[in-house]
Amino acid sequence: MNYDILAPAFPYPALILKKNSEKILIISDLHIGWEVSLAKNGIHIPSQTPKLLKKILDLMKIHKPTRLIFLGDVKHTVTGAELSEWKEIPNLFEKISEIAQDIEIVQGNHDGNLEPLVPRNVKFISAKGTLLPGNIGVFHGHAWPSIELLKSDYMVMGHLHPVITFKDSFGFRTTKQVWIKTECDLKKLGLSLIKHLGKRSYDQINLITKEKNRMIKLIIMPSFNKLLSGQPVNMKSRHNENLYFGPILRSKSIIVDEAEVYLLDGTLLGKIDDLML
Ligand SMILES: [Mn+2]
């Protein structure tokens, strides 16, 4: 990773982007209100929101970001809002707003009707994402990125909640959250995007993809809410359907077997292909 510009905030599931005078803290997949959906299945656990807030405030104290970006899925219910979210989301954002001037939310697939729940100064970015300073393209991952993101040196996405499954000699399984770092073939992604957007986009996309055979580095972030279930990236039986989750991962422009897997503390576990169960 080009640690001068973009680095994970080990051991937190968060990224820090530093460029000129800007310092951007990026976190993804809070899924506030996830506990409510569990309660419907008879599992009652206390609200995780105070813990999430504390973790965000700790990160802000340590890194003092000038901007804060939520990379989608701030809330859990897909449409509408549960009663608890009506209370907990405004509270969380008001507390963060007291110390952060610049807060942005990239729309995830769970963020319908989120806007009325956050203070007015919070800006919304479409699910197609945005290009940040240092040529870092960020988007949630459930929808196609914008054409602009083809210019990225790095693309960052959430949505997958990647985890790795370990199996001991007794057959017991545990999972750990992980970072995924891999590469995306610009030309293949461009072609997929043309298929998606139609021929009218050809000239605009070709202008970006023709220059050279360039690879875009791709980082898939772990979810900030650590209790969420995730996609085991090293399970052979369900390998394909799991990692090809969202259009960009299904587009076959992403290198999967050679993707590097890191634990939250920064330990490099190896390549996905060598970690398959
Ligand atoms: Mn998502």
Coordinates of C-alpha atoms in Angstrom, one line a residue, residues 17 42 53 60 67 88 96 126 138 153 158 167 180-181 186 191-192 213 216 218 224 227 260 264 274:
L17 CA -6.0 9.4 3.6
G42 CA -35.4 -13.9 19.3
L53 CA -19.6 6.1 18.7
M60 CA -10.8 11.2 15.7
R67 CA -12.9 15.2 6.9
E88 CA -29.6 6.5 17.8
I96 CA -19.7 13.5 15.9
S126 CA -24.2 8.9 -4.5
V138 CA -14.3 5.5 -2.9
D153 CA -4.9 4.9 -8.5
G158 CA -17.0 -1.7 1.7
K167 CA -10.4 -24.3 11.1
I180 CA -8.5 -7.4 1.2
K181 CA -6.0 -5.7 -1.0
L186 CA -8.8 -1.0 -15.7
L191 CA -15.6 -2.6 -20.8
S192 CA -18.0 -3.8 -18.1
N213 CA -2.6 -1.3 -19.5
I216 CA -6.1 0.0 -10.2
L218 CA -8.5 -2.2 -4.8
F224 CA -16.7 -1.0 11.3
L227 CA -20.5 -8.1 15.2
E260 CA -3.8 -10.3 -0.2
L264 CA -7.1 -5.9 11.6
D274 CA -3.2 -20.1 -0.3

